[in-house]
Amino acid sequence: MTRKSWKFGALAGVAAAAVALGLAEVVAVVTGSRSAPLVAVGGVVVDHVPESLKQFAITLFGVHDKTALLVGTAILLGLFAAVIGALCVRWLWAGFAGIGVFAAVGVAAALTRPDAGPAAALPALLGAAAAGATLWLLVVGPLAPAEVTELVAPSVQEEEEALAGRRRFLRGGLLFIAGAVALGFAGRWLSTRRSVSTARAEVRLPAPATPAPEVPAGADLRLADLASYVTPNDAFYRIDTALVVPQVDPTDWTLRIHGRVRKELRLTYADLLARPMVERYVTLACVSNEVGGDLIGNARWLGVPLKQLLDEAQPLDGADQVVGRSADGWTCGTPTAVMRDGRDALLAVGMNGAPLPIEHGFPVRVVVPGLYGYVSATKWVVELELTSFADYDAYWVPRGWSAQGPIKTQSRIDTPRGRNGLRPGPVTVAGVAWAQHRGVAKVEVQVDEGLWQEARLASAVSDDTWVQWSWNWEATAGDHELRVRATDKTGATQTSQPADVVPDGATGYHSVAVTVG
Ligand SMILES: Nc1nc2c(c(=O)[nH]1)N[C@H]1C(S)=C(S)[C@@H](COP(=O)(O)O)O[C@H]1N2
Ligand SMILES: [Mo]
């Protein structure tokens, strides 16, 4: 009867898993970062977890939800590997069966990702082969610790040999793990170095044929804590399903406008830049934005009017939906009529005077005033397919979200927030309100159960952007609740009825509790 500690097995298992993932990251430098098993499996998870869990992750981790998913997956995998390694001490086949299962899952995930070629299987396969070799080396091969016989009392020499063997094993195992982690990070680093940031730095955007209107002097009240009227690119919220940011080289980029059209169009980046560009301020908002949330931002976009391109393609009767498709296979559906009704729906290449940042859709994305991002704002767009709502459901629709997503009128209090040492006397209450493409007509503030008081609206470039508002409060000592509501230019006041973000955007009044005194 022989016995090796299950702890050794667990370490060997973790080392094998680390080697697999580390090597796979390096292979994925060549086969594409989305074929790395961690990213591929993470991608499948993102596409298939229940909406409530995803919402929970966004609430918990905010814009770091993707990092959290990758780290979480790695930890889970490490635990599984430890268990399988421990079993492997008793039943060697269990270890190799475990590696086989992981390889199968990794290969299946990588091959079923949108646009995956057969080479996408390589990172998981080569990783699994290396894991098998590592496991063999550490469990039965030359690095395996000596077996301890239970029945015979070991001699001093035998004990010393066993000890030396264990040290060798520990050193070997830890070295494998450290090497694998280094390999993994090197792979990731190389992948990002191969990113399109150099191509982006070389882009020279044309001057707009129709520049954006000047931002009126009074649009930005410049109060501490109040969101600035124009959101800088590096502060702009980012929401998408991409675990690794798609790297689309503008020289390879083409856009196909096809489907139910009389004339299919194909545009290169150069074709696009050669067209007369317009520049417009548009406030983008996410349907997942909770009441009072900050998944909203206002930027100056440079692009080609989509109406012109669609007019050239000549949509056929009944083609009431334009499906935008991104380089990584995400889709969204926009009413054709909205894109053609004369609003500034853009195929955008620039954001606040710079080429689109890579994480905001470089080289080309869609921006449509008045619609939530999930039904309009395709980043890394490569296709616009004319179809109908009856014939096609875009990415979020089967996941419980509405096919139609006009932005709801909303308002937010930015200052004061929380119980931040307010003194009795004059206090400026301020925030933002939005009703894209309808425009904000009025904002009102209520203190406790008092009368609704009209706030002062700052100026705005157009009805397609948010607007700042402010209200002078004569604050009295005590605990108070401040509430805000907006009315759009059709005369409709936002509803006080709270609704969840699913299926078509949150409603209800934003309120903040403050203590004065
Ligand atoms: N390719 C792609 N485009 C996408 C998404 C996505 O997941 N993939 N998400 C959309 C959603 S839900 C929103 S709110 C906006 C956010 O754009 P931003 O990240 O530039 O703020 O992008 C839209 N475009
Ligand atoms: Mo969104």
Coordinates of C-alpha atoms and ligand atoms in Angstrom, one line a residue:
M1 CA 0.0 0.0 0.0
T2 CA 1.5 3.3 -1.0
R3 CA 0.4 6.8 -0.4
K4 CA 1.3 10.2 -1.6
S5 CA -0.1 13.2 0.1
W6 CA -3.2 14.6 -1.6
K7 CA -1.6 18.0 -1.0
F8 CA 1.1 17.1 -3.5
G9 CA -1.5 16.1 -6.0
A10 CA -3.4 19.3 -5.5
L11 CA -0.2 21.3 -6.2
A12 CA 0.5 19.2 -9.3
G13 CA -3.0 19.9 -10.5
V14 CA -2.8 23.6 -10.0
A15 CA 0.6 23.6 -11.8
A16 CA -0.8 21.7 -14.7
A17 CA -3.8 24.1 -15.0
A18 CA -1.5 27.1 -14.8
V19 CA 0.8 25.7 -17.5
A20 CA -2.2 25.1 -19.7
L21 CA -3.6 28.6 -19.3
G22 CA -0.2 30.3 -19.5
L23 CA 0.8 28.5 -22.7
A24 CA -2.6 29.0 -24.2
E25 CA -2.3 32.8 -23.8
V26 CA 1.0 32.7 -25.7
V27 CA -0.5 30.6 -28.5
A28 CA -3.4 33.0 -28.6
V29 CA -1.0 35.9 -29.5
V30 CA -1.0 34.2 -32.9
T31 CA -4.5 32.7 -33.1
G32 CA -6.3 35.8 -31.7
S33 CA -6.8 36.7 -28.0
R34 CA -10.5 35.6 -28.1
S35 CA -9.3 32.0 -28.7
A36 CA -7.5 31.8 -25.3
P37 CA -9.6 29.4 -23.2
L38 CA -10.1 31.8 -20.3
V39 CA -11.4 34.5 -22.6
A40 CA -13.4 32.1 -24.8
V41 CA -15.1 30.4 -21.9
G42 CA -15.7 33.8 -20.3
G43 CA -17.3 34.9 -23.5
V44 CA -19.7 32.0 -23.5
V45 CA -20.6 32.8 -19.9
V46 CA -21.2 36.4 -20.8
D47 CA -23.5 35.4 -23.6
H48 CA -25.5 32.8 -21.5
V49 CA -25.7 33.8 -17.9
P50 CA -29.1 34.9 -16.7
E51 CA -29.7 38.6 -17.0
S52 CA -30.3 39.1 -13.3
L53 CA -26.8 37.7 -12.6
K54 CA -25.2 40.0 -15.2
Q55 CA -27.0 43.0 -13.7
F56 CA -25.8 41.9 -10.3
A57 CA -22.2 41.8 -11.6
I58 CA -22.5 45.2 -13.1
T59 CA -23.9 46.6 -9.9
L60 CA -21.1 44.9 -7.9
F61 CA -18.1 45.5 -10.1
G62 CA -19.3 48.4 -12.3
V63 CA -17.0 48.7 -15.3
H64 CA -14.6 46.2 -13.8
D65 CA -17.2 43.4 -14.3
K66 CA -15.1 41.8 -17.0
T67 CA -11.9 41.6 -15.0
A68 CA -13.9 40.2 -12.1
L69 CA -15.3 37.5 -14.5
L70 CA -11.8 36.5 -15.7
V71 CA -10.3 36.4 -12.2
G72 CA -13.3 34.5 -10.9
T73 CA -13.0 32.0 -13.7
A74 CA -9.3 31.5 -13.1
I75 CA -9.9 30.9 -9.3
L76 CA -12.7 28.4 -10.0
L77 CA -10.5 26.6 -12.5
G78 CA -7.6 26.6 -9.9
L79 CA -9.9 24.9 -7.4
F80 CA -11.1 22.3 -9.8
A81 CA -7.6 21.6 -10.8
A82 CA -6.5 21.2 -7.2
V83 CA -9.3 18.6 -6.6
I84 CA -8.6 16.7 -9.8
G85 CA -4.9 16.7 -8.9
A86 CA -5.6 15.4 -5.5
L87 CA -7.7 12.6 -7.0
C88 CA -5.0 11.9 -9.4
V89 CA -2.7 10.7 -6.6
R90 CA -5.1 7.7 -6.1
W91 CA -6.4 7.4 -9.7
L92 CA -3.9 8.6 -12.2
W93 CA -6.5 8.4 -15.0
A94 CA -8.7 11.0 -13.2
G95 CA -6.0 13.6 -13.8
F96 CA -5.8 13.0 -17.6
A97 CA -9.6 12.7 -17.8
G98 CA -9.9 16.0 -16.1
I99 CA -7.5 17.6 -18.6
G100 CA -9.5 16.0 -21.4
V101 CA -12.7 17.6 -20.1
F102 CA -11.1 21.0 -19.7
A103 CA -9.6 20.8 -23.2
A104 CA -12.9 19.8 -24.7
V105 CA -14.7 22.8 -22.9
G106 CA -11.9 25.2 -24.0
V107 CA -12.0 24.0 -27.6
A108 CA -15.8 24.0 -27.8
A109 CA -15.9 27.5 -26.4
A110 CA -13.2 28.9 -28.7
L111 CA -14.6 27.3 -31.8
T112 CA -18.2 28.5 -31.2
R113 CA -17.2 32.2 -30.7
P114 CA -18.4 34.4 -33.6
D115 CA -15.9 34.4 -36.5
A116 CA -13.7 31.7 -35.0
G117 CA -11.6 29.7 -37.5
P118 CA -10.2 26.2 -36.9
A119 CA -7.0 27.7 -35.5
A120 CA -9.0 28.9 -32.5
A121 CA -8.8 25.3 -31.1
L122 CA -5.0 25.5 -30.8
P123 CA -4.6 27.4 -27.6
A124 CA -6.7 24.9 -25.6
L125 CA -5.3 21.8 -27.4
L126 CA -1.6 22.8 -26.9
G127 CA -2.4 24.0 -23.4
A128 CA -3.9 20.6 -22.6
A129 CA -0.9 18.7 -24.0
A130 CA 1.4 20.8 -21.9
A131 CA -0.8 20.3 -18.8
G132 CA -0.7 16.5 -19.4
A133 CA 3.1 16.6 -19.6
T134 CA 3.3 18.7 -16.4
L135 CA 1.0 16.4 -14.5
W136 CA 3.0 13.3 -15.6
L137 CA 6.3 15.0 -14.6
L138 CA 5.0 15.9 -11.2
V139 CA 2.9 12.9 -10.3
V140 CA 4.7 9.9 -11.8
G141 CA 7.7 11.3 -13.7
P142 CA 11.1 12.3 -12.5
L143 CA 9.8 15.2 -10.3
A144 CA 7.3 13.0 -8.4
P145 CA 8.0 12.8 -4.7
A146 CA 9.0 9.4 -3.4
E147 CA 6.3 7.2 -2.3
V148 CA 6.0 6.5 1.4
T149 CA 5.5 2.9 2.4
E150 CA 3.2 2.6 5.3
L151 CA 3.9 -1.0 6.3
V152 CA 7.7 -1.0 6.7
A153 CA 9.4 1.5 9.0
P154 CA 11.7 3.5 6.7
S155 CA 15.4 3.8 7.4
V156 CA 17.1 7.1 8.0
Q157 CA 18.5 7.1 4.5
E158 CA 15.2 6.3 3.0
E159 CA 13.6 9.2 5.0
E160 CA 16.3 11.6 3.8
E161 CA 15.8 10.6 0.2
A162 CA 12.0 11.0 0.5
L163 CA 12.6 14.5 2.0
A164 CA 14.9 15.5 -0.8
G165 CA 12.4 14.2 -3.3
R166 CA 9.7 16.3 -1.8
R167 CA 11.8 19.4 -1.9
R168 CA 12.6 18.7 -5.6
F169 CA 8.9 18.3 -6.2
L170 CA 7.9 21.4 -4.4
R171 CA 10.5 23.5 -6.2
G172 CA 9.5 22.0 -9.5
G173 CA 5.8 22.6 -8.9
L174 CA 6.2 26.2 -7.8
L175 CA 8.5 26.9 -10.6
F176 CA 6.0 25.6 -13.1
I177 CA 3.3 27.8 -11.6
A178 CA 5.5 30.9 -11.5
G179 CA 6.7 30.2 -15.1
A180 CA 3.2 29.7 -16.3
V181 CA 1.9 32.9 -14.7
A182 CA 4.8 34.8 -16.3
L183 CA 4.1 33.2 -19.7
G184 CA 0.4 34.1 -19.4
F185 CA 1.1 37.7 -18.6
A186 CA 3.7 37.9 -21.4
G187 CA 1.1 36.5 -23.8
R188 CA -1.5 39.1 -22.8
W189 CA 1.1 41.8 -23.1
L190 CA 2.1 40.7 -26.6
S191 CA -1.5 40.6 -27.6
T192 CA -2.1 44.2 -26.5
R193 CA 1.1 45.3 -28.2
R194 CA -0.4 43.8 -31.4
S195 CA -3.3 46.1 -30.8
V196 CA -4.4 48.7 -33.3
S197 CA -3.3 51.6 -31.2
T198 CA -0.5 52.5 -33.6
A199 CA -2.9 52.4 -36.5
R200 CA -5.2 54.6 -34.5
A201 CA -2.4 57.1 -33.8
E202 CA -1.8 57.4 -37.5
V203 CA -5.4 58.3 -38.4
R204 CA -5.9 61.9 -39.6
L205 CA -9.6 62.7 -39.4
P206 CA -10.9 65.2 -42.0
A207 CA -12.4 68.5 -40.8
P208 CA -16.2 68.4 -40.7
A209 CA -18.0 69.8 -43.7
T210 CA -20.7 70.7 -41.1
P211 CA -19.1 71.5 -37.7
A212 CA -21.1 71.0 -34.5
P213 CA -22.7 74.1 -33.1
E214 CA -20.6 75.9 -30.5
V215 CA -21.3 74.9 -26.9
P216 CA -23.2 77.9 -25.5
A217 CA -21.4 79.7 -22.7
G218 CA -23.9 78.8 -20.1
A219 CA -24.1 75.1 -20.8
D220 CA -21.6 74.1 -18.2
L221 CA -22.2 75.4 -14.7
R222 CA -18.8 74.0 -13.7
L223 CA -19.9 73.0 -10.2
A224 CA -17.9 70.5 -8.2
D225 CA -19.6 67.1 -8.4
L226 CA -21.8 68.1 -11.3
A227 CA -21.1 66.0 -14.4
S228 CA -19.5 68.2 -17.1
Y229 CA -21.6 69.1 -20.1
V230 CA -19.2 67.4 -22.4
T231 CA -17.8 64.1 -21.1
P232 CA -14.1 63.6 -21.8
N233 CA -13.2 60.4 -23.7
D234 CA -11.3 58.8 -20.8
A235 CA -14.3 59.4 -18.4
F236 CA -16.9 58.2 -20.8
Y237 CA -18.8 55.1 -19.6
R238 CA -18.1 51.8 -21.4
I239 CA -20.6 49.0 -21.7
D240 CA -20.2 46.0 -24.1
T241 CA -20.0 42.2 -24.1
A242 CA -16.4 42.1 -25.3
L243 CA -14.0 40.5 -22.8
V244 CA -11.1 41.6 -24.9
V245 CA -11.5 44.8 -26.9
P246 CA -11.9 43.9 -30.6
Q247 CA -8.8 45.1 -32.6
V248 CA -10.0 46.3 -36.0
D249 CA -7.4 47.7 -38.3
P250 CA -8.8 50.6 -40.3
T251 CA -6.9 49.4 -43.4
D252 CA -8.7 46.0 -43.3
W253 CA -12.1 47.5 -42.2
T254 CA -15.0 47.4 -44.6
L255 CA -18.7 48.0 -43.9
R256 CA -21.3 46.0 -45.8
I257 CA -24.8 47.5 -46.1
H258 CA -26.8 44.6 -47.4
G259 CA -29.9 42.4 -46.9
R260 CA -33.2 43.8 -48.1
V261 CA -31.7 46.6 -50.2
R262 CA -31.9 47.4 -53.9
K263 CA -28.2 48.1 -54.1
E264 CA -25.6 46.5 -51.8
L265 CA -22.9 48.9 -50.6
R266 CA -19.4 48.2 -49.4
L267 CA -17.3 50.9 -47.9
T268 CA -13.6 51.1 -46.9
Y269 CA -12.3 53.4 -44.2
A270 CA -10.8 55.6 -46.9
D271 CA -14.2 55.7 -48.7
L272 CA -15.8 56.8 -45.5
L273 CA -13.2 59.5 -44.7
A274 CA -13.6 60.9 -48.2
R275 CA -17.3 61.7 -47.7
P276 CA -18.4 65.0 -46.2
M277 CA -18.5 64.6 -42.5
V278 CA -20.8 66.2 -40.0
E279 CA -20.0 66.8 -36.3
R280 CA -22.7 66.6 -33.7
Y281 CA -23.1 66.6 -29.9
V282 CA -25.1 63.5 -28.9
T283 CA -25.7 62.2 -25.4
L284 CA -25.5 58.4 -25.3
A285 CA -27.3 56.4 -22.6
C286 CA -27.3 52.8 -21.5
V287 CA -30.6 51.0 -20.9
S288 CA -29.0 49.4 -17.8
N289 CA -28.6 52.8 -16.2
E290 CA -30.4 52.8 -12.9
V291 CA -32.2 55.9 -11.7
G292 CA -29.5 58.2 -10.5
G293 CA -26.8 56.1 -12.3
D294 CA -23.9 57.3 -14.4
L295 CA -24.1 55.1 -17.5
I296 CA -24.6 58.2 -19.6
G297 CA -22.3 60.6 -21.3
N298 CA -22.2 63.4 -23.9
A299 CA -19.7 63.7 -26.7
R300 CA -19.0 65.4 -30.0
W301 CA -19.2 62.8 -32.7
L302 CA -17.8 63.1 -36.2
G303 CA -19.2 60.9 -38.9
V304 CA -21.2 60.4 -42.0
P305 CA -25.1 60.7 -41.9
L306 CA -26.5 57.1 -42.0
K307 CA -29.6 58.5 -43.9
Q308 CA -27.4 59.2 -46.9
L309 CA -25.9 55.7 -46.9
L310 CA -29.3 54.0 -46.5
D311 CA -30.8 56.2 -49.2
E312 CA -28.0 55.0 -51.5
A313 CA -28.6 51.4 -50.6
Q314 CA -32.4 51.8 -51.1
P315 CA -34.1 49.6 -48.5
L316 CA -36.9 47.5 -49.8
D317 CA -40.4 47.7 -48.6
G318 CA -40.8 46.0 -45.2
A319 CA -37.2 46.3 -44.3
D320 CA -38.1 48.0 -41.1
Q321 CA -35.0 47.0 -39.1
V322 CA -31.3 47.8 -39.6
V323 CA -29.2 45.2 -37.8
G324 CA -25.8 46.5 -36.9
R325 CA -23.2 43.7 -36.5
S326 CA -19.8 44.2 -34.8
A327 CA -16.4 42.6 -35.6
D328 CA -17.0 40.3 -32.6
G329 CA -20.5 39.2 -33.6
W330 CA -22.6 41.4 -31.3
T331 CA -25.8 42.7 -33.0
C332 CA -28.4 45.4 -32.4
G333 CA -31.6 46.4 -34.2
T334 CA -32.6 49.9 -35.0
P335 CA -35.8 51.0 -36.7
T336 CA -35.0 51.9 -40.3
A337 CA -37.4 54.8 -40.1
V338 CA -35.5 56.3 -37.1
M339 CA -32.2 56.2 -39.0
R340 CA -33.8 58.0 -42.0
D341 CA -36.1 60.5 -40.3
G342 CA -33.6 63.3 -40.5
R343 CA -32.1 63.1 -37.0
D344 CA -28.3 63.0 -36.8
A345 CA -27.8 59.3 -36.9
L346 CA -24.1 58.9 -37.7
L347 CA -21.6 56.3 -38.8
A348 CA -19.1 57.8 -36.5
V349 CA -15.3 57.9 -36.7
G350 CA -14.4 60.6 -34.3
M351 CA -15.2 61.3 -30.6
N352 CA -14.5 64.7 -29.0
G353 CA -12.0 65.6 -31.8
A354 CA -10.0 62.3 -31.7
P355 CA -10.4 59.1 -33.6
L356 CA -12.8 56.8 -31.7
P357 CA -11.0 55.3 -28.7
I358 CA -10.5 51.6 -29.3
E359 CA -12.9 50.6 -26.4
H360 CA -15.5 53.0 -27.8
G361 CA -15.6 51.3 -31.2
F362 CA -12.5 52.2 -33.3
P363 CA -12.5 52.5 -36.2
V364 CA -16.2 53.0 -36.8
R365 CA -19.4 52.9 -34.7
V366 CA -23.0 53.9 -34.9
V367 CA -24.6 56.8 -32.9
V368 CA -28.3 57.5 -33.0
P369 CA -29.8 60.3 -30.9
G370 CA -32.7 59.3 -28.8
L371 CA -32.2 55.5 -28.7
Y372 CA -30.5 53.5 -25.9
G373 CA -27.1 52.1 -26.9
Y374 CA -28.2 48.5 -27.0
V375 CA -30.6 49.2 -30.0
S376 CA -28.4 51.7 -31.8
A377 CA -24.8 52.3 -30.9
T378 CA -22.9 49.3 -32.5
K379 CA -19.2 49.7 -31.8
W380 CA -16.6 48.1 -34.1
V381 CA -19.4 48.0 -36.7
V382 CA -18.7 45.9 -39.8
E383 CA -22.2 45.3 -41.2
L384 CA -25.6 46.9 -41.5
E385 CA -28.2 44.4 -42.6
L386 CA -31.6 45.5 -43.7
T387 CA -34.2 43.1 -42.4
S388 CA -37.4 43.2 -40.4
F389 CA -38.2 43.1 -36.7
A390 CA -40.4 40.1 -37.5
D391 CA -37.5 38.2 -39.0
Y392 CA -34.6 38.9 -36.7
D393 CA -34.0 39.4 -33.0
A394 CA -30.7 41.2 -32.1
Y395 CA -28.4 40.1 -29.2
W396 CA -30.3 41.5 -26.2
V397 CA -33.9 40.7 -27.4
P398 CA -33.9 36.9 -26.7
R399 CA -32.3 37.8 -23.4
G400 CA -35.4 39.6 -22.2
W401 CA -34.9 43.2 -23.4
S402 CA -37.3 45.1 -25.6
A403 CA -36.7 45.2 -29.3
Q404 CA -37.6 48.9 -29.2
G405 CA -35.5 51.2 -26.9
P406 CA -36.3 54.9 -27.1
I407 CA -34.5 56.7 -24.3
K408 CA -36.8 57.6 -21.4
T409 CA -37.0 61.1 -19.9
Q410 CA -34.8 61.2 -16.8
S411 CA -33.2 63.5 -14.4
R412 CA -30.4 63.1 -11.8
I413 CA -29.2 65.1 -8.7
D414 CA -25.4 65.3 -8.8
T415 CA -25.0 67.7 -5.9
P416 CA -25.5 67.6 -3.0
R417 CA -25.0 63.8 -2.7
G418 CA -24.9 62.0 0.6
R419 CA -24.6 63.6 4.0
N420 CA -21.7 65.8 3.3
G421 CA -21.6 68.4 6.0
L422 CA -24.2 70.8 4.7
R423 CA -24.9 74.0 6.8
P424 CA -28.3 75.7 7.0
G425 CA -28.7 78.5 4.5
P426 CA -28.3 78.7 0.7
V427 CA -27.3 75.4 -1.0
T428 CA -27.1 74.9 -4.7
V429 CA -28.9 71.8 -5.8
A430 CA -27.8 70.8 -9.3
G431 CA -27.8 67.9 -11.8
V432 CA -28.5 66.8 -15.3
A433 CA -31.7 65.9 -17.2
W434 CA -32.2 64.2 -20.5
A435 CA -34.9 63.4 -23.1
Q436 CA -32.8 62.9 -26.2
H437 CA -34.4 64.1 -29.4
R438 CA -37.5 65.4 -27.6
G439 CA -35.6 67.9 -25.4
V440 CA -36.1 68.8 -21.8
A441 CA -38.7 71.6 -21.2
K442 CA -38.7 71.7 -17.4
V443 CA -37.0 70.3 -14.3
E444 CA -38.5 70.5 -10.9
V445 CA -37.1 69.8 -7.4
Q446 CA -39.0 68.7 -4.3
V447 CA -37.8 68.9 -0.7
D448 CA -39.4 66.3 1.5
E449 CA -43.2 66.4 0.7
G450 CA -43.1 70.1 -0.2
L451 CA -44.2 71.7 -3.4
W452 CA -42.4 71.0 -6.7
Q453 CA -40.2 74.0 -7.4
E454 CA -39.0 74.8 -10.9
A455 CA -35.2 74.6 -11.4
R456 CA -33.2 76.8 -13.8
L457 CA -32.2 75.0 -17.0
A458 CA -28.7 75.7 -18.4
S459 CA -28.4 76.1 -22.1
A460 CA -27.7 73.1 -24.4
V461 CA -26.4 72.6 -27.9
S462 CA -29.5 70.8 -29.0
D463 CA -32.4 68.5 -27.9
D464 CA -30.1 65.5 -28.6
T465 CA -28.0 66.3 -25.5
W466 CA -28.6 66.3 -21.8
V467 CA -28.9 69.6 -20.0
Q468 CA -27.7 70.8 -16.6
W469 CA -30.1 72.3 -14.1
S470 CA -29.7 74.1 -10.8
W471 CA -31.9 75.2 -8.0
N472 CA -31.2 77.4 -4.9
W473 CA -32.3 75.8 -1.8
E474 CA -32.7 77.6 1.5
A475 CA -31.7 74.6 3.6
T476 CA -33.0 74.2 7.1
A477 CA -31.3 72.0 9.8
G478 CA -32.4 68.3 9.9
D479 CA -32.7 65.3 7.6
H480 CA -34.2 66.0 4.2
E481 CA -35.0 64.1 1.0
L482 CA -34.4 65.9 -2.3
R483 CA -36.3 64.7 -5.4
V484 CA -36.1 65.7 -9.0
R485 CA -38.3 65.2 -12.1
A486 CA -38.1 66.4 -15.7
T487 CA -40.7 67.2 -18.3
D488 CA -39.9 66.8 -22.0
K489 CA -40.9 69.2 -24.8
T490 CA -43.9 67.0 -25.7
G491 CA -45.3 68.0 -22.3
A492 CA -44.8 64.6 -20.7
T493 CA -43.4 64.5 -17.2
Q494 CA -41.4 61.4 -16.3
T495 CA -43.3 58.9 -14.2
S496 CA -42.8 58.6 -10.5
Q497 CA -43.5 54.8 -10.8
P498 CA -40.3 52.9 -10.2
A499 CA -39.5 50.3 -12.9
D500 CA -36.5 48.0 -13.3
V501 CA -34.0 48.6 -16.1
V502 CA -35.3 45.4 -17.8
P503 CA -36.9 45.3 -20.3
D504 CA -36.7 48.9 -21.7
G505 CA -35.1 51.3 -19.1
A506 CA -35.6 52.3 -15.5
T507 CA -38.2 54.8 -14.4
G508 CA -38.9 56.7 -11.2
Y509 CA -37.6 59.8 -9.5
H510 CA -34.1 60.2 -8.4
S511 CA -33.8 61.2 -4.8
V512 CA -31.0 61.9 -2.3
A513 CA -31.1 61.9 1.4
V514 CA -29.1 64.8 3.0
T515 CA -28.5 66.0 6.6
V516 CA -28.2 69.7 7.2
G517 CA -26.7 71.0 10.4
Ligands
LIG1 N1 -20.0 45.8 -30.5 C1 -20.8 46.2 -29.5 N2 -21.3 47.4 -29.5 C2 -22.0 47.9 -28.5 C3 -22.3 47.1 -27.4 C4 -21.7 45.8 -27.3 O1 -21.9 45.0 -26.4 N3 -21.0 45.4 -28.4 N4 -23.1 47.6 -26.3 C5 -24.0 48.7 -26.6 C6 -24.4 49.3 -25.4 S1 -25.5 48.4 -24.5 C7 -24.2 50.6 -25.1 S2 -25.0 51.4 -23.8 C8 -23.2 51.4 -25.9 C9 -22.1 52.0 -25.0 O2 -21.2 52.7 -25.7 P1 -19.8 53.2 -25.0 O3 -19.2 51.9 -24.4 O4 -19.0 53.8 -26.0 O5 -20.3 54.1 -23.9 O6 -22.5 50.6 -26.8 C10 -23.4 49.7 -27.5 N5 -22.6 49.1 -28.6
MO2 MO -26.4 49.7 -22.9

